[in-house]
Every structure is written in C-alpha cells, then in structure tokens.
Coordinates of C-alpha atoms in Angstrom, one line a residue:
M185 CA -38.3 78.5 8.5
Q186 CA -36.2 75.2 8.8
I187 CA -33.6 75.8 11.4
P188 CA -30.3 74.5 10.7
P189 CA -29.3 71.3 12.6
N190 CA -26.6 71.4 15.3
R191 CA -26.4 75.2 15.5
K192 CA -25.6 77.3 18.3
V193 CA -27.0 80.6 19.4
S194 CA -23.5 81.8 19.2
D195 CA -23.4 81.3 15.5
F196 CA -25.9 83.9 14.9
L197 CA -25.1 86.5 18.1
R198 CA -24.1 90.0 17.7
R199 CA -22.0 91.3 20.5
D200 CA -22.0 95.0 19.9
I201 CA -23.7 95.4 22.9
L202 CA -22.6 97.9 26.5
L203 CA -23.1 96.8 30.0
Y204 CA -24.1 99.9 32.3
E205 CA -24.4 99.0 36.3
G206 CA -27.2 100.8 37.8
P207 CA -30.3 102.6 36.3
I208 CA -30.4 104.7 33.6
E209 CA -31.9 108.2 34.4
D210 CA -33.6 108.9 31.1
M211 CA -33.9 107.8 27.5
R212 CA -31.4 110.7 26.3
Q213 CA -28.8 109.3 28.7
A214 CA -29.4 105.9 27.2
E215 CA -29.1 107.3 23.6
T216 CA -25.8 108.9 24.4
L217 CA -24.5 105.9 25.9
I218 CA -25.1 103.9 22.3
F219 CA -24.2 106.4 20.1
E220 CA -21.1 107.3 22.4
K221 CA -20.0 103.6 22.2
Q222 CA -21.2 102.7 18.9
V223 CA -23.3 99.5 20.3
S224 CA -26.5 98.5 19.4
L225 CA -27.7 97.5 22.8
L226 CA -26.9 98.9 25.9
V227 CA -28.0 96.7 28.8
A228 CA -28.5 98.1 32.1
T229 CA -27.6 96.0 35.3
L230 CA -28.2 95.7 38.9
E231 CA -25.6 93.7 40.8
G232 CA -24.4 92.1 37.4
K233 CA -27.9 90.7 36.6
P234 CA -29.7 92.4 33.3
R235 CA -32.8 94.5 34.5
R236 CA -33.5 96.8 31.2
L237 CA -32.9 96.7 27.8
F238 CA -31.9 99.6 25.6
F239 CA -32.0 99.3 21.8
A240 CA -32.6 100.9 18.2
Q241 CA -36.0 100.2 17.0
H242 CA -34.4 99.2 13.3
L243 CA -33.1 96.3 14.9
S244 CA -36.6 94.3 14.7
P245 CA -39.8 94.4 12.5
G246 CA -41.9 95.4 15.5
E247 CA -43.1 98.6 16.8
G248 CA -41.2 98.0 20.1
S249 CA -42.1 100.9 22.0
G250 CA -41.7 100.5 25.9
K251 CA -42.6 102.9 28.9
D252 CA -40.4 105.9 29.2
P253 CA -38.3 105.5 32.5
G254 CA -38.0 109.0 32.6
K255 CA -40.3 111.9 31.6
A256 CA -42.7 111.8 28.7
S257 CA -41.2 114.2 26.6
S258 CA -37.5 112.4 26.8
S259 CA -39.2 109.5 25.7
A260 CA -40.6 110.9 23.1
A261 CA -37.9 112.5 21.6
A262 CA -35.8 109.4 22.2
V263 CA -38.3 107.2 20.2
N264 CA -38.6 109.8 17.6
R265 CA -34.7 109.3 17.5
G266 CA -35.2 105.5 17.3
L267 CA -34.6 104.0 20.5
T268 CA -36.3 102.0 22.3
F269 CA -36.2 99.7 25.6
T270 CA -37.8 96.7 27.3
D271 CA -38.2 95.0 30.8
A272 CA -39.5 91.8 29.6
F273 CA -36.9 90.0 27.8
T274 CA -35.8 86.2 27.8
T275 CA -32.0 85.0 28.4
V276 CA -30.4 82.0 26.9
A277 CA -26.9 80.5 27.4
E278 CA -24.7 81.3 23.9
E279 CA -23.9 77.7 23.7
M280 CA -27.5 76.8 23.7
D281 CA -29.1 74.9 20.8
L282 CA -30.6 77.9 18.6
G283 CA -33.8 75.8 18.0
A284 CA -34.5 75.2 21.5
A285 CA -33.7 79.0 22.3
L286 CA -36.1 80.0 20.0
Q287 CA -38.5 77.6 21.4
L288 CA -38.1 80.2 24.4
M289 CA -39.3 83.5 22.6
T290 CA -42.5 84.8 23.9
P291 CA -44.9 86.3 21.2
G292 CA -43.9 90.4 21.1
E293 CA -40.1 89.7 22.0
E294 CA -37.8 91.1 19.5
L295 CA -34.4 89.9 20.7
L296 CA -32.8 87.2 23.2
L297 CA -30.2 88.1 25.2
A298 CA -27.2 85.6 25.5
L299 CA -25.1 85.1 28.6
D300 CA -21.7 83.3 28.8
G301 CA -20.7 80.7 30.8
K302 CA -20.6 83.1 34.1
G303 CA -23.9 84.3 33.5
K304 CA -22.9 87.6 32.2
P305 CA -24.4 89.5 29.0
C306 CA -22.2 88.6 25.9
G307 CA -24.3 89.6 23.1
F308 CA -28.1 89.8 21.6
L309 CA -30.0 87.9 19.0
P310 CA -32.5 89.8 17.2
F311 CA -35.1 88.2 15.4
K312 CA -35.1 90.2 12.2
H313 CA -31.0 89.4 11.6
L314 CA -31.5 85.7 12.4
F315 CA -34.4 85.9 9.5
E316 CA -32.6 87.5 7.0
T317 CA -29.0 85.8 7.9
L318 CA -31.1 82.1 7.5
T319 CA -32.8 83.3 4.3
A320 CA -29.2 84.4 2.7
G321 CA -28.2 80.9 3.8
W322 CA -31.0 79.2 2.4
Q323 CA -30.7 81.0 -1.0
N324 CA -26.7 80.1 -1.1
T325 CA -27.8 76.7 -0.5
Q326 CA -30.5 76.6 -3.2
K327 CA -28.0 77.9 -5.6
V328 CA -25.5 75.3 -5.1
L329 CA -28.4 72.6 -5.2
D330 CA -29.2 73.6 -8.2
T331 CA -26.0 74.0 -9.8
L332 CA -25.4 70.2 -8.7
L333 CA -28.4 68.7 -9.8
E334 CA -27.9 70.8 -13.4
A335 CA -24.4 69.3 -13.5
S336 CA -25.5 65.8 -13.2
E337 CA -25.4 63.2 -16.1
E338 CA -28.6 61.7 -14.8
I339 CA -32.2 62.6 -15.9
I340 CA -33.7 64.6 -12.5
T341 CA -37.2 65.0 -11.5
I342 CA -38.8 66.1 -8.2
A343 CA -42.8 66.2 -7.5
D344 CA -44.7 66.9 -4.8
L345 CA -47.7 64.4 -3.5
N346 CA -49.9 65.2 -6.2
H347 CA -47.4 64.4 -8.9
K348 CA -46.8 68.3 -9.4
V349 CA -43.3 68.6 -11.2
L350 CA -41.2 70.9 -8.7
Y351 CA -37.7 70.4 -10.6
W352 CA -36.7 69.3 -14.2
N353 CA -33.2 69.3 -14.8
Q354 CA -31.5 70.3 -18.5
K355 CA -30.9 66.2 -19.0
A356 CA -34.6 65.3 -18.7
E357 CA -35.2 68.4 -21.1
T358 CA -32.8 66.7 -23.6
F359 CA -33.5 63.2 -23.2
Y360 CA -37.7 63.8 -23.1
G361 CA -37.6 66.4 -25.4
I362 CA -40.0 68.3 -22.9
K363 CA -39.0 72.1 -22.3
K364 CA -38.9 73.0 -18.5
K365 CA -41.2 76.0 -18.8
D366 CA -43.8 73.3 -20.2
I367 CA -43.8 70.8 -17.3
L368 CA -42.7 72.5 -14.3
G369 CA -46.0 73.2 -11.9
Q370 CA -48.1 70.8 -14.2
D371 CA -49.2 66.7 -13.4
L372 CA -46.7 64.6 -14.5
R373 CA -49.1 61.8 -15.4
S374 CA -50.3 64.0 -18.2
F375 CA -46.7 63.6 -19.8
F376 CA -46.4 59.8 -19.3
S377 CA -48.4 56.8 -18.9
T378 CA -46.3 54.5 -16.6
L379 CA -44.2 56.0 -13.8
I380 CA -42.1 54.8 -11.0
I381 CA -42.0 57.6 -8.9
T382 CA -46.0 56.8 -8.5
K383 CA -45.1 54.1 -6.6
V384 CA -42.8 56.2 -4.3
L385 CA -45.7 58.4 -3.5
T386 CA -48.0 55.9 -3.0
T387 CA -45.8 53.3 -0.6
G388 CA -43.5 55.9 0.8
K389 CA -40.8 53.3 -0.1
P390 CA -37.7 54.0 -2.3
V391 CA -37.0 51.9 -5.4
W392 CA -33.1 51.2 -6.6
E393 CA -32.1 50.2 -10.2
A394 CA -35.6 49.5 -11.6
Y395 CA -35.1 48.7 -15.5
H396 CA -38.0 51.0 -16.8
Q397 CA -39.3 52.1 -20.2
P398 CA -41.0 55.3 -19.9
K399 CA -41.7 56.3 -23.5
P400 CA -41.5 53.7 -26.6
G401 CA -37.8 53.3 -27.7
L402 CA -36.5 54.7 -24.4
Y403 CA -35.2 53.1 -21.8
V404 CA -33.7 53.6 -18.0
L405 CA -32.4 52.7 -14.8
I406 CA -34.3 54.3 -12.1
N407 CA -33.4 55.2 -8.1
S408 CA -36.4 57.1 -7.0
L409 CA -36.4 58.2 -3.1
P410 CA -39.3 59.6 -1.2
V411 CA -38.7 63.0 0.3
K412 CA -39.6 63.3 4.2
Q413 CA -39.7 65.4 6.8
G414 CA -39.8 63.5 9.9
D415 CA -42.6 60.5 9.1
K416 CA -44.5 63.1 6.8
L417 CA -44.1 62.4 3.1
L418 CA -43.9 65.7 1.2
G419 CA -43.0 64.4 -2.3
A420 CA -40.3 62.5 -4.2
I421 CA -37.0 62.3 -6.3
S422 CA -36.3 60.3 -9.4
L423 CA -33.1 59.9 -11.0
E424 CA -32.6 58.4 -14.3
R425 CA -29.7 56.8 -16.0
D426 CA -30.3 56.3 -19.5
I427 CA -29.3 53.0 -21.0
T428 CA -31.2 53.5 -24.5
E429 CA -28.0 52.6 -26.1
M430 CA -26.8 49.6 -24.1
V431 CA -30.2 47.8 -24.3
N432 CA -30.2 48.2 -28.4
L433 CA -27.0 47.1 -28.5
N434 CA -27.6 44.1 -26.4
R435 CA -30.2 43.2 -28.5
E436 CA -27.9 43.3 -31.6
L437 CA -25.5 41.6 -29.8
K438 CA -27.8 38.5 -28.8
K439 CA -29.1 38.6 -32.7
A440 CA -25.0 38.7 -33.6
T441 CA -24.3 36.0 -31.1
T442 CA -27.5 33.7 -32.1
H443 CA -26.4 34.1 -35.6
L444 CA -22.9 33.1 -35.1
N445 CA -23.5 30.3 -33.0
L446 CA -25.7 28.8 -35.9
L447 CA -22.8 29.6 -38.3
Q448 CA -20.2 27.8 -36.1
Q449 CA -22.4 24.9 -35.7
E450 CA -22.6 24.5 -39.2
M451 CA -19.2 24.9 -39.8
D452 CA -18.4 22.2 -37.0
Q453 CA -20.7 19.5 -38.7
I454 CA -19.0 20.3 -42.5
Q455 CA -15.8 19.9 -40.9
N456 CA -14.0 16.4 -41.4
L457 CA -10.7 17.1 -40.4
P458 CA -8.0 14.5 -38.7
N459 CA -7.8 15.6 -35.4
G460 CA -11.6 16.0 -35.3
P461 CA -13.2 19.0 -32.7
F462 CA -9.9 20.0 -31.8
S463 CA -8.1 20.6 -35.2
A464 CA -8.6 24.3 -35.0
I465 CA -5.9 24.2 -31.7
Y466 CA -2.7 24.8 -33.3
G467 CA 0.4 24.0 -31.6
H468 CA 2.6 21.2 -30.4
S469 CA 4.0 22.5 -27.3
P470 CA 4.2 19.7 -24.7
R471 CA 2.0 22.1 -22.1
L472 CA -0.8 22.7 -24.9
K473 CA -0.8 19.2 -25.5
E474 CA -1.4 18.2 -22.2
C475 CA -4.7 20.3 -22.6
V476 CA -6.0 18.8 -25.4
D477 CA -5.4 15.4 -23.8
I478 CA -7.6 16.4 -20.8
A479 CA -10.0 18.4 -22.9
R480 CA -10.8 15.1 -25.2
K481 CA -11.6 12.7 -22.0
V482 CA -13.7 15.2 -20.4
G483 CA -15.7 16.1 -24.1
K484 CA -16.9 12.4 -23.9
T485 CA -18.9 13.0 -20.3
S486 CA -21.0 15.8 -19.1
A487 CA -18.7 17.0 -16.0
A488 CA -18.6 20.7 -15.4
V489 CA -15.2 22.0 -17.1
L490 CA -13.1 25.4 -15.5
I491 CA -11.0 26.4 -18.2
R492 CA -8.2 28.8 -16.8
G493 CA -6.1 31.3 -18.8
E494 CA -5.0 34.4 -19.3
S495 CA -6.8 36.6 -22.2
G496 CA -6.6 35.7 -25.6
T497 CA -5.0 32.1 -25.0
G498 CA -8.2 30.8 -26.7
K499 CA -10.6 29.8 -23.6
E500 CA -13.8 30.0 -25.9
L501 CA -12.0 27.8 -28.4
F502 CA -11.5 24.6 -26.2
A503 CA -15.0 25.3 -24.7
R504 CA -16.9 24.6 -28.2
A505 CA -14.0 22.0 -28.9
I506 CA -15.3 20.1 -25.9
H507 CA -18.8 20.8 -26.8
Q508 CA -18.0 19.4 -30.1
A509 CA -16.1 16.4 -28.8
S510 CA -19.2 15.5 -26.6
P511 CA -22.4 13.5 -27.0
R512 CA -24.0 17.0 -26.9
K513 CA -22.3 18.2 -30.2
N514 CA -25.7 18.6 -32.4
K515 CA -27.3 20.3 -29.1
P516 CA -27.1 24.2 -28.9
F517 CA -23.3 25.8 -27.4
I518 CA -24.6 29.1 -26.2
A519 CA -21.8 31.5 -24.7
L520 CA -22.5 34.5 -22.4
N521 CA -19.8 36.8 -21.4
C522 CA -20.4 37.6 -17.7
G523 CA -18.3 40.7 -17.7
A524 CA -20.6 42.3 -20.5
I525 CA -24.0 42.4 -18.8
P526 CA -24.8 44.8 -16.4
A527 CA -25.8 43.1 -13.1
N528 CA -29.1 44.3 -12.7
L529 CA -29.8 42.8 -16.1
F530 CA -28.3 39.7 -15.8
E531 CA -30.8 37.7 -14.1
S532 CA -33.3 37.9 -16.5
E533 CA -30.3 37.5 -19.5
L534 CA -29.5 34.2 -17.6
F535 CA -33.0 32.7 -16.9
G536 CA -35.4 34.8 -19.1
Y537 CA -38.7 36.3 -17.8
E538 CA -42.3 36.0 -18.2
P539 CA -44.8 38.8 -20.1
G540 CA -45.5 41.9 -17.8
A541 CA -42.4 40.9 -15.8
F542 CA -40.9 44.6 -15.6
T543 CA -42.1 47.7 -17.4
G544 CA -40.6 47.2 -21.1
A545 CA -40.5 43.4 -20.8
E546 CA -41.4 41.8 -24.2
K547 CA -45.0 40.9 -24.4
G548 CA -44.6 37.1 -25.1
G549 CA -41.8 36.8 -22.2
K550 CA -38.0 36.1 -23.3
Q551 CA -36.1 32.7 -22.9
G552 CA -32.9 33.0 -20.9
R553 CA -29.6 31.6 -21.7
F554 CA -30.5 28.4 -19.9
E555 CA -33.5 27.6 -21.7
L556 CA -31.7 28.3 -25.1
A557 CA -28.7 25.8 -23.9
D558 CA -30.9 23.1 -23.1
G559 CA -29.6 19.5 -23.8
G560 CA -26.6 21.4 -24.8
T561 CA -24.0 23.3 -23.4
L562 CA -23.7 26.9 -21.8
F563 CA -20.0 28.7 -21.9
L564 CA -20.2 31.2 -19.0
D565 CA -17.1 33.3 -20.0
E566 CA -15.5 35.5 -17.2
I567 CA -17.2 33.5 -14.3
G568 CA -14.9 35.4 -11.8
E569 CA -17.1 38.6 -12.8
M570 CA -20.4 37.5 -11.9
D571 CA -22.1 39.7 -9.2
F572 CA -22.2 37.2 -5.8
A573 CA -25.9 37.5 -5.3
M574 CA -26.2 36.0 -8.5
Q575 CA -23.3 33.3 -7.8
V576 CA -26.2 31.9 -5.4
K577 CA -29.1 31.8 -8.1
L578 CA -26.5 29.8 -10.2
L579 CA -25.4 27.3 -8.1
R580 CA -29.0 26.6 -7.2
V581 CA -29.6 25.7 -11.1
L582 CA -26.3 23.7 -10.9
Q583 CA -27.6 21.5 -7.8
D584 CA -31.4 21.3 -9.3
N585 CA -31.3 21.6 -12.7
I586 CA -34.4 24.0 -11.9
F587 CA -34.8 27.9 -12.2
F588 CA -37.8 30.4 -12.1
R589 CA -38.2 33.1 -15.0
V590 CA -38.0 36.6 -13.8
G591 CA -41.9 37.5 -12.4
G592 CA -42.3 33.5 -13.0
A593 CA -43.8 31.0 -10.6
K594 CA -43.7 28.3 -12.7
P595 CA -40.3 25.9 -12.0
V596 CA -38.3 25.5 -15.1
K597 CA -36.1 21.9 -15.9
V598 CA -33.3 22.0 -17.8
D599 CA -30.2 19.5 -18.9
V600 CA -27.3 21.8 -19.4
R601 CA -23.7 21.4 -19.3
I602 CA -21.7 24.2 -17.9
I603 CA -18.3 25.0 -18.9
A604 CA -16.8 28.1 -17.3
A605 CA -13.5 30.2 -18.3
T606 CA -12.1 32.9 -16.3
N607 CA -8.8 35.0 -15.9
K608 CA -9.3 35.9 -12.4
D609 CA -7.2 33.9 -9.5
L610 CA -10.5 32.4 -8.3
E611 CA -9.2 30.8 -5.1
Q612 CA -7.6 34.7 -3.9
M613 CA -11.3 35.7 -4.6
L614 CA -12.2 32.9 -2.2
T615 CA -10.3 34.1 0.5
E616 CA -11.5 37.5 -0.4
S617 CA -15.2 36.4 -0.2
R618 CA -15.7 37.7 -3.8
F619 CA -16.4 34.4 -5.1
R620 CA -18.5 31.7 -3.5
R621 CA -16.9 28.2 -2.2
D622 CA -19.4 26.0 -3.2
L623 CA -19.9 27.4 -6.8
Y624 CA -16.1 27.2 -7.3
Y625 CA -16.3 23.1 -6.0
R626 CA -19.3 23.0 -8.4
L627 CA -17.6 24.7 -11.8
N628 CA -13.9 23.2 -10.6
V629 CA -14.9 19.3 -11.6
V630 CA -12.4 19.4 -14.3
S631 CA -9.5 22.3 -14.7
L632 CA -7.9 23.0 -17.5
D633 CA -4.8 25.7 -17.5
I634 CA -4.2 26.6 -20.9
P635 CA -0.7 28.0 -20.9
P636 CA 0.1 31.6 -22.1
L637 CA 2.0 32.1 -25.5
R638 CA 5.5 33.2 -23.8
L639 CA 5.6 29.6 -22.3
R640 CA 4.8 27.7 -25.6
K641 CA 7.2 30.1 -28.1
G642 CA 7.7 26.7 -30.1
D643 CA 4.3 27.1 -31.5
I644 CA 4.7 30.8 -32.8
P645 CA 6.0 29.9 -36.1
E646 CA 3.3 27.6 -36.8
L647 CA 0.8 30.2 -35.9
V648 CA 2.4 33.0 -37.9
Y649 CA 2.2 31.1 -41.2
L650 CA -1.3 29.8 -40.4
F651 CA -2.3 33.7 -39.8
I652 CA -0.3 35.0 -42.5
N653 CA -1.9 32.2 -45.3
E654 CA -5.4 33.8 -43.4
F655 CA -4.7 37.6 -43.9
S656 CA -3.2 37.3 -47.2
K657 CA -6.3 35.7 -48.7
A658 CA -8.7 38.4 -47.1
H659 CA -6.6 41.1 -48.0
G660 CA -5.6 39.9 -51.5
K661 CA -1.8 39.8 -50.6
E662 CA 1.0 36.7 -52.0
I663 CA 3.1 36.7 -48.9
N664 CA 5.3 33.6 -48.5
D665 CA 8.2 34.2 -46.7
V666 CA 9.4 35.8 -43.2
S667 CA 12.6 37.5 -42.8
P668 CA 14.7 35.3 -40.0
E669 CA 15.0 38.6 -37.9
L670 CA 11.1 39.2 -38.2
L671 CA 10.9 35.6 -36.5
T672 CA 13.3 36.1 -34.0
T673 CA 11.7 39.1 -32.6
L674 CA 8.8 37.6 -32.5
L675 CA 10.2 34.6 -30.7
K676 CA 11.8 37.0 -27.9
Y677 CA 8.5 39.2 -27.1
D678 CA 6.6 37.8 -24.0
W679 CA 3.0 38.6 -25.9
P680 CA 1.0 39.6 -23.1
G681 CA -1.9 39.5 -25.3
N682 CA -1.3 36.1 -26.4
I683 CA -2.7 34.5 -29.7
R684 CA -4.9 37.3 -30.1
E685 CA -2.2 40.0 -29.9
L686 CA 0.0 37.9 -32.1
R687 CA -3.2 37.3 -34.3
N688 CA -3.7 41.2 -35.2
V689 CA 0.2 42.1 -35.2
I690 CA 0.3 39.4 -38.1
E691 CA -2.6 41.1 -40.0
R692 CA -1.1 44.3 -39.1
L693 CA 1.9 43.2 -41.0
V694 CA 0.3 41.5 -44.0
V695 CA -1.9 45.1 -44.6
L696 CA 1.5 46.9 -44.7
T697 CA 4.0 45.0 -46.3
E698 CA 4.6 45.5 -49.8
G699 CA 6.3 42.5 -51.7
S700 CA 6.0 39.1 -50.8
A701 CA 8.3 38.9 -47.9
M702 CA 7.7 40.3 -44.4
D703 CA 10.2 41.8 -42.1
R704 CA 10.6 43.8 -39.1
N705 CA 9.9 47.4 -40.7
F706 CA 6.0 47.6 -39.9
L707 CA 6.1 45.9 -36.2
P708 CA 4.7 48.2 -33.4
K709 CA 6.8 50.3 -31.9
S710 CA 6.0 48.9 -28.2
I711 CA 7.2 45.5 -29.7
L712 CA 10.6 46.8 -30.9
D713 CA 10.9 48.7 -27.7
S714 CA 10.4 45.6 -25.8
T715 CA 13.0 43.5 -27.8
L716 CA 16.0 46.0 -28.6
G717 CA 19.1 44.5 -29.3
D718 CA 17.5 42.5 -32.2
S719 CA 19.9 43.4 -34.8
P720 CA 21.2 40.9 -37.1
G721 CA 24.9 41.6 -35.8
D722 CA 24.4 41.0 -32.4
R723 CA 25.4 37.5 -31.0
E724 CA 22.2 37.0 -29.2
S725 CA 20.2 37.9 -32.3
T726 CA 22.5 35.4 -33.8
A727 CA 21.7 33.0 -31.4
L728 CA 17.8 33.5 -31.4
T729 CA 18.1 32.8 -35.7
D730 CA 19.6 29.3 -35.1
I731 CA 16.6 28.9 -32.5
T732 CA 14.4 30.1 -34.9
S733 CA 15.7 27.8 -37.7
E734 CA 15.7 24.9 -35.4
V735 CA 12.1 25.5 -34.4
E736 CA 11.0 25.8 -38.1
R737 CA 12.9 22.7 -39.1
K738 CA 11.1 20.5 -36.3
T739 CA 7.4 22.4 -37.2
I740 CA 8.2 20.9 -40.9
L741 CA 9.0 17.7 -40.0
K742 CA 6.1 17.3 -37.5
A743 CA 3.8 18.4 -40.3
L744 CA 5.4 16.0 -42.4
R745 CA 4.8 13.4 -40.4
D746 CA 1.4 14.0 -39.9
V747 CA 0.6 13.5 -43.5
Q748 CA 2.5 10.7 -44.3
G749 CA 5.3 12.8 -46.2
N750 CA 3.1 14.4 -48.5
K751 CA 4.4 18.0 -49.2
S752 CA 1.4 19.5 -50.6
R753 CA -0.7 19.0 -47.7
A754 CA 2.2 19.4 -45.0
A755 CA 2.4 23.1 -46.6
Q756 CA -1.5 23.3 -46.7
A757 CA -1.4 22.5 -43.0
L758 CA 0.7 25.0 -42.1
G759 CA -0.7 27.4 -44.2
M760 CA 2.3 28.1 -46.4
P761 CA 2.5 28.6 -50.2
R762 CA 4.2 25.3 -51.5
S763 CA 7.1 27.3 -53.1
T764 CA 8.0 28.9 -49.8
F765 CA 7.7 25.1 -48.4
Y766 CA 10.3 24.0 -50.7
Y767 CA 12.6 26.8 -50.5
K768 CA 12.4 26.4 -46.6
L769 CA 13.2 22.3 -47.2
K770 CA 15.9 23.6 -49.1
K771 CA 17.3 25.8 -46.6
L772 CA 16.5 24.0 -43.6
G773 CA 19.0 21.3 -45.4
L774 CA 16.1 18.9 -45.0
D775 CA 16.1 16.2 -47.9
T776 CA 13.6 16.8 -50.2
N777 CA 13.9 13.2 -51.9
R778 CA 13.4 11.2 -48.6
Q779 CA 10.0 11.4 -46.8
P780 CA 10.9 11.4 -42.8

C-alpha cells in the first residue's frame, strides 16, 4: 500500500501501554497486569530498557506465539486467553518518518515499539491497526476524489497504459452519449478513431489546450497529462472542455461578417454624398471635426492608425471611413475583434491554417484575416485584449509583411494596411509589461482620440433627430417633435455608453411613444435618477432649456448653410420631417423668408 508522504510514526501510534520494571514471572502475571490496567501492551524493562513485550493476539493477523517464560501450563492458558509475548522486536523513534520506520520491520514482526526523545517506550504501532487506518483514509480520499471529478464541468477520462478506461464521469456520459457501464474496463480506441490521450501514453508528456474534434460535429479543448509514480508511467488523464457551440457560433459570425463587409462595400460604392466617406460621421463639435480632419489626411496614405476612444464612440465607423478615403477603397476591409476570439484559436483566425494542421481542420485549409485583407485594410478592434504571445507574431508580420499559416512551412507575403482601435490605456499597459513597446510604436504612427459624447454634447440634438428619423421608418411611426424637457435631460446626462447608448435610448423612446411627440415619460430610470432636478419649473432646467434652444438654433443654421439655404435638404440632412423643421424655424425666431 502507498504510504502517505510526510507522515510520522507518532501520527499512527497506540499509546495504551504499561511499563513494568523487572522480570515477569509467568503469563498469568502479565495477563493480570494488562487487564487490570486496561492496556493493550505490557513492556517489561530492565534498567529502563525494553526487554520483552506482552500483547493480545488480536492486535495483528499473525499467529504471534512465543515461548513461555514460565510453566508450559501457564503459557497455554494465557495463549488460550489471547495473550502472547516476544523478545524480538524493533524500536523506532516516535518522530521518525513512517515509511522509513516500516522499512526496518523484519518478516514476521507484528508491531513496532516507539521510543520518545529520552529513549523511553511511549507507544506501539501494530501492523493490522496501521493497515486498517490507511485503508480507511484511502477510501475516504477516493470518495472525495470521485465527488470532485463528478462535480467538474469538464469531460474527464482516465485510462491505463493499454487504453483501458478506468474513469468516465457524468459529463463524459452526457457529451458523448456513452454510458459509464458500457465503457469502463473497455479499450478507449474501440469508441474513438482519434485520441489525444494516445499521444500522452506514447510520449509520457502532457498536452495543453489542444483543439480537437473527437467525433463529427463535436469540438473540444483538451488538457491531457500523464499519470506517473516516480519515472514509471501508469496511465493518463484527459480533461476536455466542450467548445462545440463556440466553434459553430464563430463560423456563423464569420459568414455574417463576410456578408456584412460585402454589403458595406456595396453601400460605400453607391453613396455619393457631399462629404464623401466621412458623411456617416455626424457632429460638428471642434474635437470631432479635428478627428475627422486628421482622418481625411491619413486616409490618403497607407500609414498605420491607432484609434482610441471609449466604447460606443464610433471607432469602427472612423476605420471604415479611413479605408474608403484611401487608395485601397476597392480592396477588402476586414474587421477582427481581438477580444472575441479565444487565445488558442486566434493564431489560426489571423493567419489561417494548412490542410491537416490539426484535428478537425477543414480539408482544404483556410485563409486567415491577413490573406483576406490582402491589398486592403485589416481593422484590429480591441487590440489591447490581444494575447502577449500573439503580439510578437503580429509584430513580425508588420515588419516583414510575411507570415506562415498554422501547420505551414511556406511563407505568405501580403500587403495590408493596419488600423487598430482600443479603449484601454496602452501606455499604462506598457509600464505593466502587458503590451509590447515595439508593437505599440508600429501601430501608433497616427493616433486618433475620438471624444466621448459627454465632451461633445452640442452634437446631441443632431444625433437625436437622426436616430428618430431612422427608427420611425424602421418601426412605422410618425414622430416629428421632441419636448424641451426631454432634450434638456438628454443634454444633462453624461452618456457612459456614448453614441451607442444614445441610439438605443432613442429607439426605446420611438417604440414606446404614442403620438407624434416624444417626452421624458419613457426614459430609463437610470437616466432619470442621474438627472434629478430636471422639472420644467426648476431654474436649472430653465437654463438648460435655453441652452437647448440655442444648440438647436445653431444646428439648424449650420445645416442650412451646408445646403445653400435649401430648407427641404436641410430637414433631410437633420433627419427631420419638413413640418417639424418649419415649426422649429418659427419657434426659434429664424427668418423663414431669408436664406442664412
């Protein structure tokens, strides 16, 4: 039996012993002493040294008879009552390692006598007691282990060197549809054609995060480790995580993304608006206009661009506009969200793979995003989420314009422009060694810092009317007015989710509004709570209403100037019905007979 490590003799000692100085005359005397003192072991000592041991026979499985120190009849009677003695025994220190102590036992010995630090007997270790204790401990440990394995969310298989299945948990039953009673004790290879665990049983080395397709339509990530005793290989354990749904969703996402890219390119080609590719970026705040101006200039080149901004500020919108403004506009624009792809699948997603690169790979191999974007632009969103190891490989491609497919030995040369985006503080990540400095400088040739909506609140009215027009058409509504109280509240709110949050709120209001005018009634509670004090009678609200009117006035005048005073086109540009536009002109005191 395997002895638990770091256990001492004292951990298992029985201490119900009696020390008796001097000779024991006969077995009857020994029996009397043992049963009177209610002990299991009598140690006869001479000058403090143990000389003879008397103990009950039931303490060990051996016969354990010895020679009677007295009369034969007394010995026989004592033995019949279950008492025996021995002069041949081994002594060990109570603080000695248990495994080392057991090595000192000689064949036929039934117990060890333990001595304290002064050499005085302090207890004994019967083999039978030790065996029963260790067996009970092993059984308890086995129950805990079984419970732990069954509670795991992973598929767990344990097999010996001959692939005989030793363990198969409930998760494995559910995932593979194979009952435990049908597979335990059977050869695992008779159920599966390809096995990662076979490699571990052959090499004795672990396999980590292996992408594997054990059966058609099923995909897993496997960690498989050898089970060893010292250097001897006993078997292997396999822990599998079901990623079938993730793989299928990823495939659907790629199809949808490809289709969306084609539609986007078609829309970009048929658009012929005055402001060109940047016409989809709405707003007139100075900081936004500065970003657009820089984007126009860099769009004419192939320089790398790093777009910074909070979530929902429109980073991908800028990236597409830069691509459409570039000489590469007729080539692909491929987007990849670095935070949405598992680290172990990211390399094959970025660089593609050769046929047979791994189990479950498509027969013809697959192009990665770099190949798909050849000649065009690759947009790497959430670049701050990229795994550190992948940053090294990306840097190499940016330096040499050459990469290797997963499982391939032939270099692939590409011409790709990189636009990256992040909402992370990359400079802080540099100091924490979580982002490579050399890659940072490669990406940060031109930097765009898109302002959050809370710093460009003057653009909110224009965006509100734009979204009202969009969602009124989508949901079959006819909404042509916004109450001053609502617009005031929208201007006061800080919009942590930026334009994406504003767009969602306006869609909610359009859907829930009955009639032609929107008000505050259906705003989310979180917005109402964060803008308390917005009632029309409050001085602050009145001031904000005045500001709102002034912002509306400037927005309308700017729209009229852009279209040389054509009111119909100005209303269309603002996404506002003409009746609402004329109402606003009158309400704001603008001269409708004079072109600004």
